[in-house]
Tab-separated table of C-alpha atoms and ligand atoms in Angstrom:
chain	number	residue	atom	x	y	z
A	233	MET	CA	281.915	156.870	-155.966
A	234	THR	CA	278.267	155.915	-156.035
A	235	VAL	CA	276.099	156.873	-153.135
A	236	SER	CA	273.569	154.264	-152.067
A	237	ALA	CA	270.067	155.723	-151.870
A	238	SER	CA	269.528	153.888	-148.593
A	239	SER	CA	270.172	155.929	-145.483
A	240	SER	CA	269.468	152.923	-143.233
A	241	ALA	CA	272.914	151.370	-143.795
A	242	PRO	CA	275.509	152.276	-141.198
A	243	VAL	CA	278.542	154.503	-141.492
A	244	ILE	CA	281.262	151.917	-140.894
A	245	CYS	CA	283.859	153.395	-138.553
A	246	VAL	CA	287.244	151.651	-138.619
A	247	VAL	CA	289.849	151.348	-135.854
A	248	GLY	CA	292.983	149.243	-136.034
A	249	ALA	CA	295.724	150.524	-133.752
A	250	ARG	CA	296.019	152.354	-130.466
A	251	PRO	CA	296.109	155.928	-131.821
A	252	ASN	CA	292.811	155.359	-133.666
A	253	TYR	CA	290.666	154.807	-130.595
A	254	MET	CA	290.733	158.293	-129.143
A	255	LYS	CA	289.807	159.693	-132.581
A	256	VAL	CA	286.864	157.406	-133.262
A	257	ALA	CA	285.325	157.480	-129.742
A	258	PRO	CA	284.018	161.062	-129.929
A	259	ILE	CA	282.841	160.517	-133.552
A	260	ILE	CA	280.701	157.532	-132.577
A	261	ARG	CA	279.229	159.520	-129.699
A	262	ALA	CA	278.549	162.580	-131.864
A	263	CYS	CA	276.888	160.428	-134.556
A	264	ALA	CA	274.616	158.844	-131.922
A	265	ALA	CA	273.764	162.260	-130.409
A	266	HIS	CA	273.092	163.913	-133.774
A	267	GLN	CA	269.435	164.657	-134.645
A	268	PRO	CA	268.584	162.542	-136.502
A	269	PRO	CA	271.106	159.951	-135.249
A	270	ILE	CA	273.626	158.658	-137.785
A	271	PRO	CA	273.828	154.856	-137.372
A	272	THR	CA	277.413	153.544	-137.127
A	273	LEU	CA	279.031	150.137	-137.142
A	274	LEU	CA	282.395	149.847	-135.355
A	275	VAL	CA	284.987	147.559	-136.991
A	276	HIS	CA	288.277	146.713	-135.269
A	277	THR	CA	290.796	145.248	-137.701
A	278	GLY	CA	292.827	143.652	-134.904
A	279	GLN	CA	296.080	145.362	-135.967
A	280	HIS	CA	296.649	145.889	-132.244
A	281	TYR	CA	295.452	143.010	-130.114
A	282	ASP	CA	297.235	142.983	-126.683
A	283	PRO	CA	294.843	143.867	-123.877
A	284	ALA	CA	297.278	146.686	-122.972
A	285	MET	CA	297.020	148.026	-126.515
A	286	LYS	CA	293.258	147.623	-126.865
A	287	ASP	CA	290.899	146.568	-124.046
A	288	ARG	CA	291.974	149.115	-121.510
A	289	LEU	CA	291.833	151.969	-123.941
A	290	PHE	CA	288.367	150.966	-125.145
A	291	ALA	CA	287.118	151.035	-121.553
A	292	ASP	CA	288.849	154.335	-120.786
A	293	LEU	CA	287.314	155.997	-123.794
A	294	ASP	CA	283.828	154.523	-123.294
A	295	LEU	CA	284.136	152.953	-126.738
A	296	PRO	CA	281.566	150.206	-127.255
A	297	GLU	CA	282.961	146.734	-128.033
A	298	PRO	CA	283.577	146.509	-131.763
A	299	ASP	CA	280.654	145.097	-133.726
A	300	VAL	CA	283.158	143.227	-135.863
A	301	ASN	CA	286.748	142.225	-135.091
A	302	LEU	CA	288.841	141.163	-138.068
A	303	ALA	CA	291.680	139.828	-135.868
A	304	VAL	CA	294.439	140.414	-138.470
A	305	GLY	CA	297.284	140.623	-135.939
A	306	SER	CA	300.877	141.616	-136.746
A	307	GLY	CA	302.785	140.995	-139.969
A	308	SER	CA	304.804	142.806	-142.596
A	309	HIS	CA	303.138	145.924	-143.976
A	310	ALA	CA	302.085	144.047	-147.090
A	311	VAL	CA	300.677	141.065	-145.187
A	312	GLN	CA	298.847	143.229	-142.638
A	313	THR	CA	297.368	145.551	-145.244
A	314	ALA	CA	296.301	142.689	-147.477
A	315	GLU	CA	294.733	140.729	-144.574
A	316	VAL	CA	292.707	143.750	-143.542
A	317	MET	CA	291.496	144.215	-147.115
A	318	LYS	CA	290.523	140.563	-147.474
A	319	ARG	CA	288.641	140.464	-144.202
A	320	PHE	CA	287.019	143.915	-144.499
A	321	GLU	CA	285.302	143.434	-147.845
A	322	PRO	CA	282.799	140.778	-146.567
A	323	VAL	CA	281.819	143.135	-143.738
A	324	ILE	CA	280.578	145.594	-146.386
A	325	ASP	CA	278.662	142.778	-148.088
A	326	GLU	CA	277.057	141.714	-144.887
A	327	HIS	CA	276.132	145.023	-143.331
A	328	GLY	CA	276.072	147.477	-146.237
A	329	ALA	CA	277.720	150.842	-145.805
A	330	ARG	CA	276.493	154.373	-146.271
A	331	ALA	CA	280.131	155.465	-145.981
A	332	VAL	CA	283.387	154.130	-144.571
A	333	LEU	CA	285.024	156.469	-142.061
A	334	VAL	CA	288.731	156.005	-141.391
A	335	VAL	CA	291.042	157.995	-139.088
A	336	GLY	CA	294.768	158.744	-138.999
A	337	ASP	CA	297.433	156.945	-140.897
A	338	VAL	CA	297.877	153.338	-139.835
A	339	ASN	CA	297.836	150.384	-142.178
A	340	SER	CA	294.171	149.633	-141.370
A	341	THR	CA	293.275	153.162	-142.450
A	342	LEU	CA	294.608	152.675	-145.995
A	343	ALA	CA	293.431	149.116	-146.316
A	344	CYS	CA	289.776	149.891	-145.529
A	345	ALA	CA	289.787	153.095	-147.618
A	346	LEU	CA	291.033	151.064	-150.612
A	347	VAL	CA	288.351	148.419	-150.222
A	348	ALA	CA	285.571	150.963	-149.847
A	349	SER	CA	286.597	153.118	-152.801
A	350	LYS	CA	286.684	150.094	-155.142
A	351	ARG	CA	283.203	149.141	-153.874
A	352	HIS	CA	282.061	152.713	-154.770
A	353	ILE	CA	281.314	153.569	-151.176
A	354	PRO	CA	282.102	157.120	-150.005
A	355	VAL	CA	285.358	157.266	-148.031
A	356	VAL	CA	285.558	159.775	-145.165
A	357	HIS	CA	289.050	160.501	-143.813
A	358	VAL	CA	289.441	162.175	-140.466
A	359	GLU	CA	292.832	163.817	-139.896
A	360	SER	CA	293.509	164.353	-143.572
A	361	GLY	CA	296.302	166.302	-145.156
A	362	LEU	CA	299.048	165.927	-142.550
A	363	ARG	CA	302.416	165.487	-144.235
A	364	SER	CA	305.896	164.814	-142.855
A	365	ASN	CA	307.229	164.876	-146.461
A	366	ASP	CA	309.227	161.771	-145.522
A	367	ARG	CA	308.154	158.803	-147.619
A	368	ARG	CA	310.348	156.433	-145.611
A	369	MET	CA	307.639	156.622	-142.941
A	370	PRO	CA	304.999	153.978	-143.683
A	371	GLU	CA	302.404	156.365	-142.250
A	372	GLU	CA	303.243	159.000	-144.884
A	373	ILE	CA	302.414	156.518	-147.682
A	374	ASN	CA	299.192	155.657	-145.870
A	375	ARG	CA	298.286	159.349	-145.528
A	376	ILE	CA	298.911	160.248	-149.163
A	377	LEU	CA	297.042	157.288	-150.593
A	378	THR	CA	294.112	157.451	-148.163
A	379	ASP	CA	293.619	161.124	-149.002
A	380	GLN	CA	293.629	160.375	-152.715
A	381	LEU	CA	290.868	157.816	-152.183
A	382	SER	CA	288.712	159.966	-149.927
A	383	ASP	CA	285.483	161.763	-150.817
A	384	ILE	CA	285.386	163.909	-147.703
A	385	LEU	CA	288.667	165.041	-146.049
A	386	TYR	CA	288.315	166.417	-142.504
A	387	THR	CA	291.394	168.348	-141.314
A	388	THR	CA	292.829	169.233	-137.933
A	389	GLU	CA	294.947	172.232	-138.916
A	390	ARG	CA	294.850	174.702	-141.792
A	391	SER	CA	298.202	173.682	-143.267
A	392	ALA	CA	296.587	170.374	-144.228
A	393	HIS	CA	294.295	172.115	-146.733
A	394	ASP	CA	297.293	173.438	-148.696
A	395	ASN	CA	298.986	170.048	-148.695
A	396	LEU	CA	295.851	168.428	-150.164
A	397	VAL	CA	295.211	171.036	-152.808
A	398	ARG	CA	298.909	170.769	-153.829
A	399	GLU	CA	298.275	167.043	-154.402
A	400	GLY	CA	295.358	167.799	-156.740
A	401	ILE	CA	292.489	167.254	-154.354
A	402	ALA	CA	289.480	169.474	-154.939
A	403	ALA	CA	289.279	172.160	-152.255
A	404	GLU	CA	285.523	171.721	-151.798
A	405	ARG	CA	286.092	168.174	-150.494
A	406	VAL	CA	288.357	169.473	-147.697
A	407	VAL	CA	286.618	170.542	-144.501
A	408	PHE	CA	288.454	172.075	-141.519
A	409	VAL	CA	286.781	170.694	-138.411
A	410	GLY	CA	289.551	170.706	-135.771
A	411	ASN	CA	291.042	167.867	-133.765
A	412	VAL	CA	288.866	164.945	-132.588
A	413	MET	CA	291.724	163.614	-130.480
A	414	ILE	CA	291.461	166.757	-128.403
A	415	ASP	CA	287.704	166.096	-127.989
A	416	SER	CA	288.690	162.873	-126.233
A	417	LEU	CA	291.357	164.612	-124.200
A	418	ARG	CA	288.992	167.276	-122.939
A	419	ALA	CA	286.228	164.801	-122.177
A	420	SER	CA	288.605	162.481	-120.272
A	421	LEU	CA	290.851	164.887	-118.420
A	422	PRO	CA	288.664	165.068	-115.312
A	423	LYS	CA	289.042	161.252	-115.029
A	424	ALA	CA	292.831	161.230	-115.566
A	425	VAL	CA	294.740	159.079	-113.096
A	426	PRO	CA	297.350	161.059	-111.104
A	427	ALA	CA	300.911	159.936	-111.826
A	428	ALA	CA	301.664	159.087	-108.168
A	429	ASP	CA	298.601	156.818	-108.017
A	430	LEU	CA	299.476	154.829	-111.124
A	431	LEU	CA	303.123	154.437	-110.079
A	432	ALA	CA	301.995	153.142	-106.685
A	433	ALA	CA	299.551	150.757	-108.396
A	434	ALA	CA	302.425	149.491	-110.546
A	435	GLY	CA	304.498	148.799	-107.406
A	436	LEU	CA	306.918	151.674	-108.006
A	437	ASP	CA	308.071	154.237	-105.463
A	438	ALA	CA	305.926	157.287	-106.146
A	439	GLY	CA	308.212	159.292	-103.801
A	440	ARG	CA	310.761	159.299	-106.608
A	441	ILE	CA	308.663	161.809	-108.615
A	442	ALA	CA	307.834	164.084	-105.669
A	443	GLY	CA	310.196	166.707	-107.090
A	444	GLY	CA	308.786	166.479	-110.616
A	445	TYR	CA	309.214	164.063	-113.454
A	446	GLY	CA	309.341	163.691	-117.227
A	447	VAL	CA	307.560	161.181	-119.486
A	448	VAL	CA	309.137	159.178	-122.344
A	449	THR	CA	307.447	157.250	-125.130
A	450	LEU	CA	309.409	155.746	-127.989
A	451	HIS	CA	308.086	153.313	-130.573
A	452	ARG	CA	308.755	154.539	-134.099
A	453	PRO	CA	310.499	151.819	-136.130
A	454	SER	CA	313.084	154.327	-137.426
A	455	ASN	CA	314.111	155.025	-133.803
A	456	VAL	CA	313.814	151.645	-132.157
A	457	ASP	CA	314.466	148.937	-134.774
A	458	ASP	CA	318.165	149.620	-135.183
A	459	ALA	CA	320.584	149.216	-132.257
A	460	ASP	CA	322.890	151.951	-133.564
A	461	THR	CA	320.019	154.454	-133.445
A	462	LEU	CA	318.241	153.236	-130.288
A	463	GLY	CA	321.477	152.980	-128.204
A	464	PRO	CA	322.466	156.684	-128.449
A	465	ILE	CA	318.846	157.786	-127.862
A	466	ILE	CA	318.733	155.691	-124.678
A	467	ASP	CA	322.049	157.146	-123.568
A	468	ALA	CA	320.716	160.708	-124.129
A	469	LEU	CA	317.533	159.906	-122.147
A	470	LYS	CA	319.713	158.413	-119.393
A	471	GLN	CA	321.608	161.680	-119.196
A	472	VAL	CA	318.339	163.679	-119.005
A	473	SER	CA	317.185	161.308	-116.246
A	474	ALA	CA	320.145	162.378	-114.099
A	475	SER	CA	318.345	165.800	-113.723
A	476	LEU	CA	314.735	164.605	-113.762
A	477	PRO	CA	313.279	161.109	-113.160
A	478	LEU	CA	311.718	159.834	-116.363
A	479	VAL	CA	308.591	157.662	-116.440
A	480	PHE	CA	309.057	155.444	-119.499
A	481	ALA	CA	305.975	153.579	-120.818
A	482	LEU	CA	307.441	150.865	-123.037
A	483	HIS	CA	305.663	149.969	-126.291
A	484	PRO	CA	305.887	146.234	-127.099
A	485	ARG	CA	308.087	146.920	-130.122
A	486	THR	CA	310.528	148.929	-128.001
A	487	ARG	CA	310.649	146.419	-125.192
A	488	ASN	CA	311.260	143.536	-127.627
A	489	ASN	CA	314.082	145.429	-129.260
A	490	LEU	CA	315.709	146.501	-126.023
A	491	GLU	CA	315.731	142.833	-125.014
A	492	ARG	CA	316.991	141.690	-128.412
A	493	PHE	CA	319.830	144.279	-128.410
A	494	GLY	CA	320.730	143.507	-124.776
A	495	MET	CA	320.004	147.114	-123.804
A	496	LEU	CA	317.523	146.642	-120.942
A	497	ASP	CA	320.453	146.910	-118.513
A	498	ARG	CA	321.371	150.269	-119.890
A	499	VAL	CA	317.815	151.478	-119.269
A	500	GLU	CA	317.800	150.050	-115.776
A	501	GLN	CA	320.971	151.995	-114.893
A	502	GLY	CA	319.206	155.308	-115.630
A	503	ASN	CA	316.756	157.128	-113.380
A	504	PHE	CA	313.779	155.646	-115.173
A	505	LEU	CA	310.461	154.353	-113.853
A	506	LEU	CA	309.574	151.645	-116.367
A	507	LEU	CA	305.955	150.836	-117.117
A	508	PRO	CA	304.102	148.652	-119.610
A	509	PRO	CA	301.882	150.437	-122.169
A	510	GLN	CA	299.440	152.538	-120.222
A	511	GLY	CA	295.741	153.079	-120.404
A	512	TYR	CA	294.466	156.374	-121.798
A	513	LEU	CA	293.487	157.874	-118.428
A	514	GLU	CA	296.898	156.916	-117.033
A	515	MET	CA	298.700	158.533	-119.963
A	516	LEU	CA	296.671	161.713	-119.602
A	517	GLY	CA	297.511	161.811	-115.909
A	518	LEU	CA	301.161	161.222	-116.596
A	519	MET	CA	301.426	163.815	-119.291
A	520	SER	CA	299.387	166.550	-117.628
A	521	GLY	CA	301.564	166.418	-114.480
A	522	ALA	CA	304.912	166.244	-116.288
A	523	ARG	CA	307.515	168.984	-116.546
A	524	LEU	CA	308.589	167.569	-119.886
A	525	VAL	CA	307.552	164.875	-122.367
A	526	LEU	CA	310.067	163.256	-124.702
A	527	THR	CA	308.443	161.311	-127.534
A	528	ASP	CA	308.444	160.153	-131.111
A	529	SER	CA	304.677	159.775	-131.239
A	530	GLY	CA	302.481	161.864	-133.524
A	531	GLY	CA	299.471	162.111	-131.210
A	532	ILE	CA	301.468	163.007	-128.122
A	533	GLN	CA	302.851	166.086	-129.895
A	534	GLU	CA	299.227	167.261	-130.187
A	535	GLU	CA	298.155	166.173	-126.700
A	536	THR	CA	301.051	168.014	-125.018
A	537	THR	CA	300.194	171.152	-127.011
A	538	ALA	CA	296.568	170.866	-125.800
A	539	LEU	CA	297.801	170.375	-122.224
A	540	GLY	CA	300.382	173.183	-122.379
A	541	VAL	CA	303.186	170.761	-121.411
A	542	PRO	CA	306.591	171.141	-123.128
A	543	CYS	CA	307.296	168.359	-125.615
A	544	VAL	CA	310.682	167.399	-127.075
A	545	THR	CA	310.074	165.329	-130.221
A	546	ILE	CA	312.798	162.834	-131.088
A	547	ARG	CA	312.223	162.872	-134.846
A	548	GLU	CA	313.710	164.692	-137.836
A	549	ASN	CA	310.284	165.918	-139.038
A	550	THR	CA	306.715	166.339	-137.980
A	551	GLU	CA	303.452	166.057	-139.957
A	552	ARG	CA	301.877	168.263	-137.279
A	553	PRO	CA	303.668	171.622	-137.767
A	554	ILE	CA	301.097	173.576	-135.783
A	555	THR	CA	302.377	171.939	-132.598
A	556	VAL	CA	305.765	173.583	-133.221
A	557	GLU	CA	304.445	176.895	-134.620
A	558	GLN	CA	301.735	177.480	-132.023
A	559	GLY	CA	302.076	174.739	-129.428
A	560	THR	CA	304.675	173.497	-126.955
A	561	ASN	CA	306.559	171.201	-129.276
A	562	THR	CA	310.237	171.339	-130.166
A	563	LEU	CA	311.562	169.077	-132.906
A	564	VAL	CA	315.086	167.993	-132.094
A	565	GLY	CA	315.930	165.013	-134.330
A	566	ILE	CA	317.750	161.939	-133.017
A	567	ASP	CA	321.149	163.429	-132.249
A	568	PRO	CA	321.824	162.651	-128.532
A	569	GLU	CA	323.429	166.007	-127.923
A	570	ALA	CA	320.400	167.846	-129.390
A	571	ILE	CA	318.075	165.790	-127.173
A	572	THR	CA	319.926	166.597	-123.976
A	573	VAL	CA	320.385	170.291	-124.878
A	574	ALA	CA	316.646	170.674	-125.584
A	575	ALA	CA	315.666	168.905	-122.391
A	576	ARG	CA	318.052	171.093	-120.350
A	577	GLU	CA	316.575	174.165	-122.011
A	578	VAL	CA	313.041	173.101	-120.996
A	579	LEU	CA	314.104	172.369	-117.433
A	580	GLY	CA	315.970	175.695	-117.207
A	581	THR	CA	313.308	177.931	-118.712
A	582	GLY	CA	310.014	176.015	-118.296
A	583	GLY	CA	309.851	175.522	-122.116
A	584	LYS	CA	307.472	176.932	-124.675
A	585	ALA	CA	304.168	178.179	-123.252
A	586	GLY	CA	302.328	177.736	-126.560
A	587	ARG	CA	298.645	178.359	-127.226
A	588	ILE	CA	295.698	176.152	-128.176
A	589	PRO	CA	295.278	175.906	-131.963
A	590	GLU	CA	291.994	176.897	-133.638
A	591	PHE	CA	289.159	174.377	-133.281
A	592	TRP	CA	291.026	172.204	-130.756
A	593	ASP	CA	288.087	172.994	-128.580
A	594	GLY	CA	286.474	169.659	-127.797
A	595	HIS	CA	283.757	170.013	-130.490
A	596	ALA	CA	285.424	168.624	-133.628
A	597	ALA	CA	283.348	165.464	-133.687
A	598	GLU	CA	280.070	167.413	-133.489
A	599	ARG	CA	281.220	169.441	-136.514
A	600	ILE	CA	281.962	166.186	-138.308
A	601	ALA	CA	278.570	164.699	-137.537
A	602	ALA	CA	276.746	167.825	-138.647
A	603	HIS	CA	278.677	168.057	-141.892
A	604	LEU	CA	278.544	164.323	-142.654
A	605	HIS	CA	274.788	164.252	-142.140
A	606	GLY	CA	274.268	167.109	-144.594
A	607	TRP	CA	276.706	165.661	-147.111
A	608	LEU	CA	275.221	162.172	-147.081
A	609	ALA	CA	271.632	163.497	-147.256
A	610	ALA	CA	272.481	165.689	-150.247
A	611	ALA	CA	274.397	162.889	-152.062
A	612	GLU	CA	271.586	160.379	-151.397
A	613	ALA	CA	268.892	162.815	-152.567
A	614	HIS	CA	270.917	163.314	-155.725
A	615	ALA	CA	271.290	159.549	-156.231
A	616	THR	CA	267.562	158.986	-155.803
A	617	LYS	CA	266.746	161.614	-158.471
A	618	ALA	CA	269.294	160.241	-160.932
B	238	UD1	C1	301.349	151.130	-135.570
B	238	UD1	C2	301.183	152.246	-136.610
B	238	UD1	C3	301.839	153.508	-136.081
B	238	UD1	C4	301.340	153.870	-134.707
B	238	UD1	C5	301.563	152.656	-133.793
B	238	UD1	C6	301.063	152.894	-132.373
B	238	UD1	C7	301.228	151.529	-138.965
B	238	UD1	C8	302.005	151.556	-140.220
B	238	UD1	N1	301.845	151.984	-137.868
B	238	UD1	O1	302.704	150.785	-135.465
B	238	UD1	O2	301.595	154.611	-136.935
B	238	UD1	O3	302.081	154.984	-134.209
B	238	UD1	O4	300.848	151.554	-134.329
B	238	UD1	O5	301.370	151.822	-131.551
B	238	UD1	O6	300.103	151.132	-138.985
B	238	UD1	N2	302.613	144.215	-130.924
B	238	UD1	C9	302.211	143.600	-129.754
B	238	UD1	N3	300.939	143.771	-129.335
B	238	UD1	C10	299.994	144.457	-130.062
B	238	UD1	C11	300.421	145.066	-131.287
B	238	UD1	C12	301.728	144.946	-131.691
B	238	UD1	O7	302.990	142.965	-129.100
B	238	UD1	O8	298.845	144.543	-129.663
B	238	UD1	C13	303.991	144.101	-131.389
B	238	UD1	C14	304.067	143.369	-132.735
B	238	UD1	O9	304.289	142.025	-132.577
B	238	UD1	C15	305.261	144.097	-133.362
B	238	UD1	C16	305.181	145.453	-132.798
B	238	UD1	O10	304.452	145.427	-131.584
B	238	UD1	O11	306.464	143.501	-132.955
B	238	UD1	C17	304.621	146.415	-133.815
B	238	UD1	O12	303.253	146.482	-133.857
B	238	UD1	P1	302.467	146.910	-135.230
B	238	UD1	O13	301.038	147.032	-134.982
B	238	UD1	O14	302.951	146.062	-136.326
B	238	UD1	O15	302.987	148.337	-135.597
B	238	UD1	P2	303.203	149.537	-134.653
B	238	UD1	O16	304.668	149.702	-134.487
B	238	UD1	O17	302.395	149.315	-133.440
C-alpha cells in the first residue's frame, strides 16, 4: 500500500446492498463533523437497485444521494463481483482516493477492496473479523478476503480481533471501535414508525396485532433457494403464527422463490401479515414493538440485541457470537421442531433479557473518524518525508 501525499482526495465510501446503508450513513456524518472534516465520496455499486431496497432506506437514513452509481444490478457472484471491479476502477482514476472504505461482507465489499489494494490505495474495512466458519456462505469468503486486503480493520466485537490475528493479520492494524449499525439504530429510533401505523398504511388490519406480534425476515440463499429447505421452515413459522400473528417482510429473493415453488398459498394459510421489503424506520418500529423476531439476517441479530427484543435465528451458525453470549439471540438452525420449540420458549418465558455489548453505544462512527484522521495524517506525513 502506498499512501498518496495528497489529503485533498476523498475517502471513497462504498455501499452496494441494503445492509450497507445503515453502516455507512453514520460514518459519512462523522467524517463531515470531524475537525478538520474528512472529505468523502459516496459510491453505490447498484448491487441492490429496487426502490424498496435502496431509495427508501437512503431517505430514512439521511444518506445523501450517491456521488457515483455503478448500476451493476444482479448476476452470479462472479459476474456481479467482476462488474463492480470493472466499473469501480475508473472512479478511482477520476476522483482519486485517499482511502477506500468498505463495510460488511457483500460482493461489492470484496470487489472494491480488491480494486483499491491493487491500486495501492489504503483499504479500510468496517465490521472486520466476523466469522461464521462456514465457507459455503458467500459472505464468509467476502469477509476473509476483504480482511486480508485491508490496512485498517475496525471491529464491532472483541472476538473479531482473535479471528483476525489467527489468520495472520497484524494486531496493530485491528481497532475495536464498536458497532456503527447501532449508531444508526440509536439515531433513528425516535423516528421509528409504529407497527400499527405501517400495517394500516399497507392496507392491513392493524387490529390483528393488538395482542402482540412477531416479525419474520428470511432471505439467505441457503434457506430460501431450495424448496425442500424453505417448505419446512414455512411450515414451522405457520405453526408459530397459530400462537402469535407474524408480520413477514418478504425479500425479493424469497417472494420469487415462494412463487416459483408454488408456496405462496401455504404462507397465506398461516396467520401472517405479508409486507414488501420495508424502509428502515418501519423495520425499527416493527422490531422494537415485537415480542419475538425470527430471522436469518446478520444485522437483525445485532439490532434485536440492541433493542432487547428476543431473536430466534434460523441458521446453523452465526458470525456474531456476542449476540448469543450477551444479547437476546438464540441460534436454532433450520430444523422445524427446533424453531417452534424456541419460539414457544420465548413466548412462555419472555426470552433472553440480554445486555448491550461494549461500544454499541451510538458513537462507533465518531471513533472511526477520529482514528482514521490520525492514521491517514501519520501515513501521509511519512509518505511526504520518504
Ligand atoms: C445480498 C448479500 C447478503 C445480504 C443481502 C441483503 C452478497 C453475497 N449477499 O444478498 O449478504 O444479506 O444482500 O438483501 O452480496 N433483487 C431484486 N431487487 C434488488 C436486489 C435484488 O429484485 O434491488 C433480487 C435479484 O434479482 C435476486 C435476488 O433479489 O433474485 C438476490 O439479490 P442479490 O443482490 O443478488 O443478493 P442478495 O440475496 O440480496
